[in-house]
PDB file of C-alpha atoms and ligand atoms in Angstrom:
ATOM      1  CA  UNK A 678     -97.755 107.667-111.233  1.00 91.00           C
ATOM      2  CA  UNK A 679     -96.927 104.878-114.028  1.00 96.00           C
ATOM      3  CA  UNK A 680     -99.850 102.632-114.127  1.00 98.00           C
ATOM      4  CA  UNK A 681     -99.140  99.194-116.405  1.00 98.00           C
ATOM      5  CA  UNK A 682    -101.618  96.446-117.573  1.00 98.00           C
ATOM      6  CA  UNK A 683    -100.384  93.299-117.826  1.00 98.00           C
ATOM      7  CA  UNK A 684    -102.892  91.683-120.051  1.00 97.00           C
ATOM      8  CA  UNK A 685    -103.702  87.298-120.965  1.00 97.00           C
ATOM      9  CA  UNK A 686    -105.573  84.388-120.445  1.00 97.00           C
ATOM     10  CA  UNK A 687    -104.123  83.289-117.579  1.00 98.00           C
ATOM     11  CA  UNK A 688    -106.181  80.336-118.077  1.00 97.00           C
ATOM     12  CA  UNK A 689    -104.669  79.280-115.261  1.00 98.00           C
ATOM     13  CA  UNK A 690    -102.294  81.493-114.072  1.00 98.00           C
ATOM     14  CA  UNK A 691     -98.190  79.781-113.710  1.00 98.00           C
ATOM     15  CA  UNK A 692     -95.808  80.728-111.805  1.00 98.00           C
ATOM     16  CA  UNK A 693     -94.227  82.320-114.765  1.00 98.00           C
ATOM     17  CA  UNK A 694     -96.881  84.907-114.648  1.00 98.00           C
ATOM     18  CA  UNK A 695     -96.807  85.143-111.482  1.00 98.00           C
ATOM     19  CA  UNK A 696     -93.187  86.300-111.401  1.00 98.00           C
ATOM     20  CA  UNK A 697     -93.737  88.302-113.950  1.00 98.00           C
ATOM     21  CA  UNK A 698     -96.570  90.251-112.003  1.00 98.00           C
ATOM     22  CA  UNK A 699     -94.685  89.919-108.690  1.00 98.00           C
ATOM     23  CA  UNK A 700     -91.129  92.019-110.730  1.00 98.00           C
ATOM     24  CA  UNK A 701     -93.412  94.278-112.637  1.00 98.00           C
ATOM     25  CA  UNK A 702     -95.588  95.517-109.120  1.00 98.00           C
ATOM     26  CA  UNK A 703     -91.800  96.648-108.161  1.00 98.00           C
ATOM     27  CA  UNK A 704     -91.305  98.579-111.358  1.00 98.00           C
ATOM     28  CA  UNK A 705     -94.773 100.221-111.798  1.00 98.00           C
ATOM     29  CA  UNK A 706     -96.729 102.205-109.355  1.00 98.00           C
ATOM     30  CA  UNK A 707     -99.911 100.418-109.914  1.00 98.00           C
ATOM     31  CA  UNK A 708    -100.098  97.411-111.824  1.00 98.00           C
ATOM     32  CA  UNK A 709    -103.766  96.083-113.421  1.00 98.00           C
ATOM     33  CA  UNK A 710    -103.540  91.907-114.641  1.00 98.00           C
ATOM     34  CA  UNK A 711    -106.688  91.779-116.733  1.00 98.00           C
ATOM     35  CA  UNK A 712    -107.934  88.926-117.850  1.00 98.00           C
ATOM     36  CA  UNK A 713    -108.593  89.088-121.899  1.00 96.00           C
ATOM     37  CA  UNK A 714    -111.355  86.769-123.086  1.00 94.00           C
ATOM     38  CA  UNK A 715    -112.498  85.372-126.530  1.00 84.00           C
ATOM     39  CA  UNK A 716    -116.191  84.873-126.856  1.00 80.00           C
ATOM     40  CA  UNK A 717    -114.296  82.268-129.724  1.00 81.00           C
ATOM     41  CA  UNK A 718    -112.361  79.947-127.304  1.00 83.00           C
ATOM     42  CA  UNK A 719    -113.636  77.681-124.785  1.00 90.00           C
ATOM     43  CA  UNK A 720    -111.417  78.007-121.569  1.00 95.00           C
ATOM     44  CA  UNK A 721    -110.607  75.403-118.963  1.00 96.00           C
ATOM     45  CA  UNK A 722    -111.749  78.043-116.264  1.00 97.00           C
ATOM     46  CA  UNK A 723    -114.276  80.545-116.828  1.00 96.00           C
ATOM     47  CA  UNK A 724    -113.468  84.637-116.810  1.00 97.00           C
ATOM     48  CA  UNK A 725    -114.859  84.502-113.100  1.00 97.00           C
ATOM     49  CA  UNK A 726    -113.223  81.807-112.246  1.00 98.00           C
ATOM     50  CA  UNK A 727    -109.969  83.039-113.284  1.00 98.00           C
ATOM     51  CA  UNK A 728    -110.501  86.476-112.066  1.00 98.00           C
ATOM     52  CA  UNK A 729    -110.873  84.518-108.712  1.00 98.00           C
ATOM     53  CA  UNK A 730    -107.905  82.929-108.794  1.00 98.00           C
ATOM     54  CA  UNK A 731    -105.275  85.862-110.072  1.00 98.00           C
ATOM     55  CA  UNK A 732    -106.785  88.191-107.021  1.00 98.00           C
ATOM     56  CA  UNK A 733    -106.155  85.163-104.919  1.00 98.00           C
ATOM     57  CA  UNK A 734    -102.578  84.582-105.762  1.00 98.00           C
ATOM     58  CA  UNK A 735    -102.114  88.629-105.972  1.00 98.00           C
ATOM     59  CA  UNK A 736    -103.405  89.535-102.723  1.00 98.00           C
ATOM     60  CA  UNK A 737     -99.975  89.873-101.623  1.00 97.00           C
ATOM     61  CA  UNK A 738     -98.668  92.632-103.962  1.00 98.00           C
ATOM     62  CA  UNK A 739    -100.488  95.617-102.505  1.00 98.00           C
ATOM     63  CA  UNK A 740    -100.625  97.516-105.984  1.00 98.00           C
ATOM     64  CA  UNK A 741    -101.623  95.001-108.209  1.00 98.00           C
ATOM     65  CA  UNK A 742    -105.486  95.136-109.079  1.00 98.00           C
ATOM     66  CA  UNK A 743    -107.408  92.300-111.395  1.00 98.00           C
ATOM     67  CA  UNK A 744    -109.923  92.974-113.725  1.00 98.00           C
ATOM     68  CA  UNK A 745    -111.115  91.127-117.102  1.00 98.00           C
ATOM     69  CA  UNK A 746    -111.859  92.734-120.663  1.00 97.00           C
ATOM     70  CA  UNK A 747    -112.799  91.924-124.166  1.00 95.00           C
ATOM     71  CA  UNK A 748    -111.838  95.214-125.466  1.00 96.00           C
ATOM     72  CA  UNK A 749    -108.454  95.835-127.415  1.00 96.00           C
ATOM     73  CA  UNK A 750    -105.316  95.901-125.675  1.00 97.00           C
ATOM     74  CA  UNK A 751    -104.815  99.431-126.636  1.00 97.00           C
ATOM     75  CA  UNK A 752    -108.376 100.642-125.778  1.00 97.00           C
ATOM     76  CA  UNK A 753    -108.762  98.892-122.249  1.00 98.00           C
ATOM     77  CA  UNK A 754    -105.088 100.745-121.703  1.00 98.00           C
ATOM     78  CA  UNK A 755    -106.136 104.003-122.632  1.00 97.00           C
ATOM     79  CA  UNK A 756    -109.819 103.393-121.034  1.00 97.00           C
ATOM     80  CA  UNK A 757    -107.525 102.964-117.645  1.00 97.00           C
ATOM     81  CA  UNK A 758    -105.265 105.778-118.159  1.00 97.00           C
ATOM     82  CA  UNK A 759    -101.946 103.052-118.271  1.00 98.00           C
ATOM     83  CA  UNK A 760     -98.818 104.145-120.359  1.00 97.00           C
ATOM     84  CA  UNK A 761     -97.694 100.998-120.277  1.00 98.00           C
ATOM     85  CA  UNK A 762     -98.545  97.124-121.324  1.00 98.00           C
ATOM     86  CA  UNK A 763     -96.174  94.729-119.642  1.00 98.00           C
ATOM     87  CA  UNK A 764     -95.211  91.624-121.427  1.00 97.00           C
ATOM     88  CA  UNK A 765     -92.967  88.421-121.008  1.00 96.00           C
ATOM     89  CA  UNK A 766     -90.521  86.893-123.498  1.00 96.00           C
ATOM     90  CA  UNK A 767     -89.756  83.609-123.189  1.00 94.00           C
ATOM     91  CA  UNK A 768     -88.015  81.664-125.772  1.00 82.00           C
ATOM     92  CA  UNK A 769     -87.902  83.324-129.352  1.00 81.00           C
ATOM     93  CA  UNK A 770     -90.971  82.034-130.077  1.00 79.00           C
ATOM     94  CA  UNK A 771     -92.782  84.891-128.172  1.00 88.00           C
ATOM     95  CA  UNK A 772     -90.820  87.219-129.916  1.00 91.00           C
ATOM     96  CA  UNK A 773     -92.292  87.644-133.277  1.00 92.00           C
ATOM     97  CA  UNK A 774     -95.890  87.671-132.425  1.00 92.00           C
ATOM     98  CA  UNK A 775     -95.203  90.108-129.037  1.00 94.00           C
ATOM     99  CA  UNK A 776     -93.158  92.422-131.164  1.00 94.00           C
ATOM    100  CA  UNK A 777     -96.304  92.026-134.179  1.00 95.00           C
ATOM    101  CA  UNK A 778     -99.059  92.975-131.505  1.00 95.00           C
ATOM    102  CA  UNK A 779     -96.758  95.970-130.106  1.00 97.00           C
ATOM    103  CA  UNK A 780     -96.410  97.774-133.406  1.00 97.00           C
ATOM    104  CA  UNK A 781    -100.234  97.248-133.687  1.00 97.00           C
ATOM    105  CA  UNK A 782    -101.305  98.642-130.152  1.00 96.00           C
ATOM    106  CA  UNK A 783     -98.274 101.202-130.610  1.00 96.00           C
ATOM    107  CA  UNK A 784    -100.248 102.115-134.223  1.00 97.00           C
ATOM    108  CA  UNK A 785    -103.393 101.830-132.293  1.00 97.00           C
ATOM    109  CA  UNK A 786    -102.632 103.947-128.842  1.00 96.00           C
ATOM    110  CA  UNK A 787     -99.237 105.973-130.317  1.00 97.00           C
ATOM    111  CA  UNK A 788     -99.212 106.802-125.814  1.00 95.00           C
ATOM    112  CA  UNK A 789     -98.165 103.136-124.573  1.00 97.00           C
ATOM    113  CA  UNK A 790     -95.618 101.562-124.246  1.00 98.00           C
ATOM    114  CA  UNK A 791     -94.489  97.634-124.309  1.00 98.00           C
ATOM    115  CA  UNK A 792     -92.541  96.559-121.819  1.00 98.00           C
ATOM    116  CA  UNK A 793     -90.845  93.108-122.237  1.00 97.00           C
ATOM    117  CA  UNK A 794     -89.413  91.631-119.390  1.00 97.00           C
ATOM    118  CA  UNK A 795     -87.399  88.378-120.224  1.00 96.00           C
ATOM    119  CA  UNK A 796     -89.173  84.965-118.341  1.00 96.00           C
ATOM    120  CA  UNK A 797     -86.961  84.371-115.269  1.00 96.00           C
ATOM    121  CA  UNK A 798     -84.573  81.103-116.304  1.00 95.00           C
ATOM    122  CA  UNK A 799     -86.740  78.605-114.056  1.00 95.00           C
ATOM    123  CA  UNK A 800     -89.769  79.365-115.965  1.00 96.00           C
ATOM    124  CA  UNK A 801     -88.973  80.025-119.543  1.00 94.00           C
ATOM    125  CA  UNK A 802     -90.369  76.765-121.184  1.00 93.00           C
ATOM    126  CA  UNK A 803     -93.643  77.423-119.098  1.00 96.00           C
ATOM    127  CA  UNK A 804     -96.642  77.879-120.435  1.00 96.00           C
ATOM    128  CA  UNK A 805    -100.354  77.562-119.514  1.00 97.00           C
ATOM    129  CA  UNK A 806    -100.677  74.894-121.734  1.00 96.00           C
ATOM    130  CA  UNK A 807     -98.460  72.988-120.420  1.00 97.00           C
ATOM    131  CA  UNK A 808     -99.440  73.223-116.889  1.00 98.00           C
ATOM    132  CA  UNK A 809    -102.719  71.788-118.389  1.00 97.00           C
ATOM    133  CA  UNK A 810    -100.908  69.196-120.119  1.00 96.00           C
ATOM    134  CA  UNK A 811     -99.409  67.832-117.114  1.00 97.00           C
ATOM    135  CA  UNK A 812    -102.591  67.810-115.362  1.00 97.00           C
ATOM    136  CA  UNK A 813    -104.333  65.678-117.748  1.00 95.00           C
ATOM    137  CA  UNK A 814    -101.686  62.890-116.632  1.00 94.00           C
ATOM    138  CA  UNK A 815    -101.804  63.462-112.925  1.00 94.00           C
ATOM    139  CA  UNK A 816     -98.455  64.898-112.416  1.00 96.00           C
ATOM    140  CA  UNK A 817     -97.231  66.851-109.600  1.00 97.00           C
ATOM    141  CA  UNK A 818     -98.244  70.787-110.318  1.00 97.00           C
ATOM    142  CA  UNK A 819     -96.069  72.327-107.712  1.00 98.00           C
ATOM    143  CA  UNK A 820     -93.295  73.780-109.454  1.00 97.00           C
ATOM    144  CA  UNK A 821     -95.412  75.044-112.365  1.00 98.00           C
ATOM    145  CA  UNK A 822     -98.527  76.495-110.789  1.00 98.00           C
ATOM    146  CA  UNK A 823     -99.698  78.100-107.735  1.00 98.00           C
ATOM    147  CA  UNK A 824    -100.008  76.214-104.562  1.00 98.00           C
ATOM    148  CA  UNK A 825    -103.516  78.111-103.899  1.00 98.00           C
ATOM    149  CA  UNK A 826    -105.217  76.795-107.468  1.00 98.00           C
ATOM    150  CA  UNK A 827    -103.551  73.139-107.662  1.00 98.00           C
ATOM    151  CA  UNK A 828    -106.457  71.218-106.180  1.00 97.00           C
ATOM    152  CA  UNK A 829    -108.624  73.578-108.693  1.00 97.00           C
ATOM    153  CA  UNK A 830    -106.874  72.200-111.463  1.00 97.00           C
ATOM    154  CA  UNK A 831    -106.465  68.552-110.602  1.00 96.00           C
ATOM    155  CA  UNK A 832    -110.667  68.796-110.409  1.00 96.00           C
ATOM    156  CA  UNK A 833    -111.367  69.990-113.363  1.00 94.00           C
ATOM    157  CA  UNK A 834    -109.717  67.160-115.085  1.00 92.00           C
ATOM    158  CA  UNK A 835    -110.255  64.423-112.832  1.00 81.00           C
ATOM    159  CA  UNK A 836    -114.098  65.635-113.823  1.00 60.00           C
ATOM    160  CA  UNK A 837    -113.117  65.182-117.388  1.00 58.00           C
ATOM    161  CA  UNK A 838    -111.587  61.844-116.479  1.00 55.00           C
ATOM    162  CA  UNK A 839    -107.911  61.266-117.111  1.00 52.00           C
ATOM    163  CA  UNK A 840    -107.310  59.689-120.720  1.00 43.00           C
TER     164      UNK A 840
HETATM  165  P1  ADP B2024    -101.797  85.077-124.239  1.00 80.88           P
HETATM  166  O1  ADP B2024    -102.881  84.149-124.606  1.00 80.88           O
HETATM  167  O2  ADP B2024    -102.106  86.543-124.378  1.00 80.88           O
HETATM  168  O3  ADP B2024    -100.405  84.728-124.751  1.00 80.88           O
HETATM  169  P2  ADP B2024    -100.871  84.113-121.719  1.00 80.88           P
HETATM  170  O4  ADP B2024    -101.672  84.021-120.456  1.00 80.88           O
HETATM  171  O5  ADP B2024    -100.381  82.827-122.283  1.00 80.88           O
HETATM  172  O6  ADP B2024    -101.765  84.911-122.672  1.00 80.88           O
HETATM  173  O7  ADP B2024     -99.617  85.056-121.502  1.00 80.88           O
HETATM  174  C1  ADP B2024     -99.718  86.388-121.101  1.00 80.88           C
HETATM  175  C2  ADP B2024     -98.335  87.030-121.094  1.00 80.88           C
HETATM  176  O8  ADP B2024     -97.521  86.353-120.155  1.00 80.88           O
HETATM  177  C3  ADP B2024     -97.579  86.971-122.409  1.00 80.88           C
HETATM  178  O9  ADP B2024     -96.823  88.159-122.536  1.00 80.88           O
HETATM  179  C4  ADP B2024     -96.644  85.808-122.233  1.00 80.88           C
HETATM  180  O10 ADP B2024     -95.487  85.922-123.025  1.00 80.88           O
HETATM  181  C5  ADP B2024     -96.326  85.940-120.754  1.00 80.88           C
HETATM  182  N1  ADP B2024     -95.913  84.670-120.174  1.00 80.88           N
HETATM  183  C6  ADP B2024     -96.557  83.491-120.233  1.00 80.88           C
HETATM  184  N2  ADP B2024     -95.877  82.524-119.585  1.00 80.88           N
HETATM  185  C7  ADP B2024     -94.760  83.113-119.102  1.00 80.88           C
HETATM  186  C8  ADP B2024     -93.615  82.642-118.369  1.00 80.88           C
HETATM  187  N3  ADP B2024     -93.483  81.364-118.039  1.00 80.88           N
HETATM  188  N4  ADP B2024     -92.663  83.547-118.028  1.00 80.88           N
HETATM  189  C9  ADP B2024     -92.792  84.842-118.408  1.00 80.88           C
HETATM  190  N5  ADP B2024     -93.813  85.342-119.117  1.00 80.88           N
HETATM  191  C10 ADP B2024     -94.782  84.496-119.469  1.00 80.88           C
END
């Protein structure tokens, strides 16, 4: 049995990731998305809250499980017994630092794997940021996020007050 993590902020989750998760649970027997935190950012959605949300949008994909960690990549992976860290390339801009942080878990866990799986075409200029972006000006979040965590988002910055 191949076991992957698929490991970010999701902070929120996009569709992007979401298709990545949804191609990677037919790939991989068992599939973990775990949230990574820094105690050094401040989020728009707490670990919790996120953790929420991914099992919510997940609950389809029978062998995908959600957890959170501030451990290593390469320790939480070998702490779960996964051979393998899924990863998504979108423009070359991800390419550099993914290919950096593999050599380092590779260096760090010489057992896993990365596995890059190219963004699908519809969301390759997505980003998290972005989703949050377009939220601060009120615009429509439906082909960028999912339908279950819209309203989510839309509160937390019509709490903020749109600028
Ligand atoms: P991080 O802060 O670790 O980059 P993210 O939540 O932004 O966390 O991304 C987690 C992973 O998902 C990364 O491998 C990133 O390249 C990938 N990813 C993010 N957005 C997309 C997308 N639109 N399509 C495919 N992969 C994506």
């Amino acid at each position: 049995m191949t076991t992957a993590v698929y490991t970010g902020s999701f902070d929120p989750i996009t569709l992007g990731h979401l298709n990545l998760i949804k191609r990677a649970s037919r790939v991989f027997d068992r599939v973990i998305v775990c949230i990574m935190y820094n105690k050094n950012k401040t989020p728009l959605f707490t670990v919790e809250e996120r953790v929420r949300q991914v099992t919510e949008v997940t609950a389809r994909f029978p062998n995908v499980e959600v957890d959170s960690s501030d451990m290593l990549v390469a320790e939480y992976a070998r702490l779960k017994g996964a051979g393998v860290v899924v990863r998504g390339l979108r423009a070359v801009s991800d390419y550099e630092k993914e290919c950096q942080m593999a050599l380092i878990n590779k260096r760090l866990n010489p057992e896993l794997e990365t596995f890059f799986l190219p963004a699908s075409e519809k969301y390759m200029y997505l980003s998290s940021s972005a989703v949050k972006e377009l939220a601060l000006f009120g615009a429509d979040l439906s082909a960028f996020a999912p339908r279950e965590i819209i309203g989510e988002i839309e509160a937390k910055f019509d709490r903020k007050g749109r600028k």
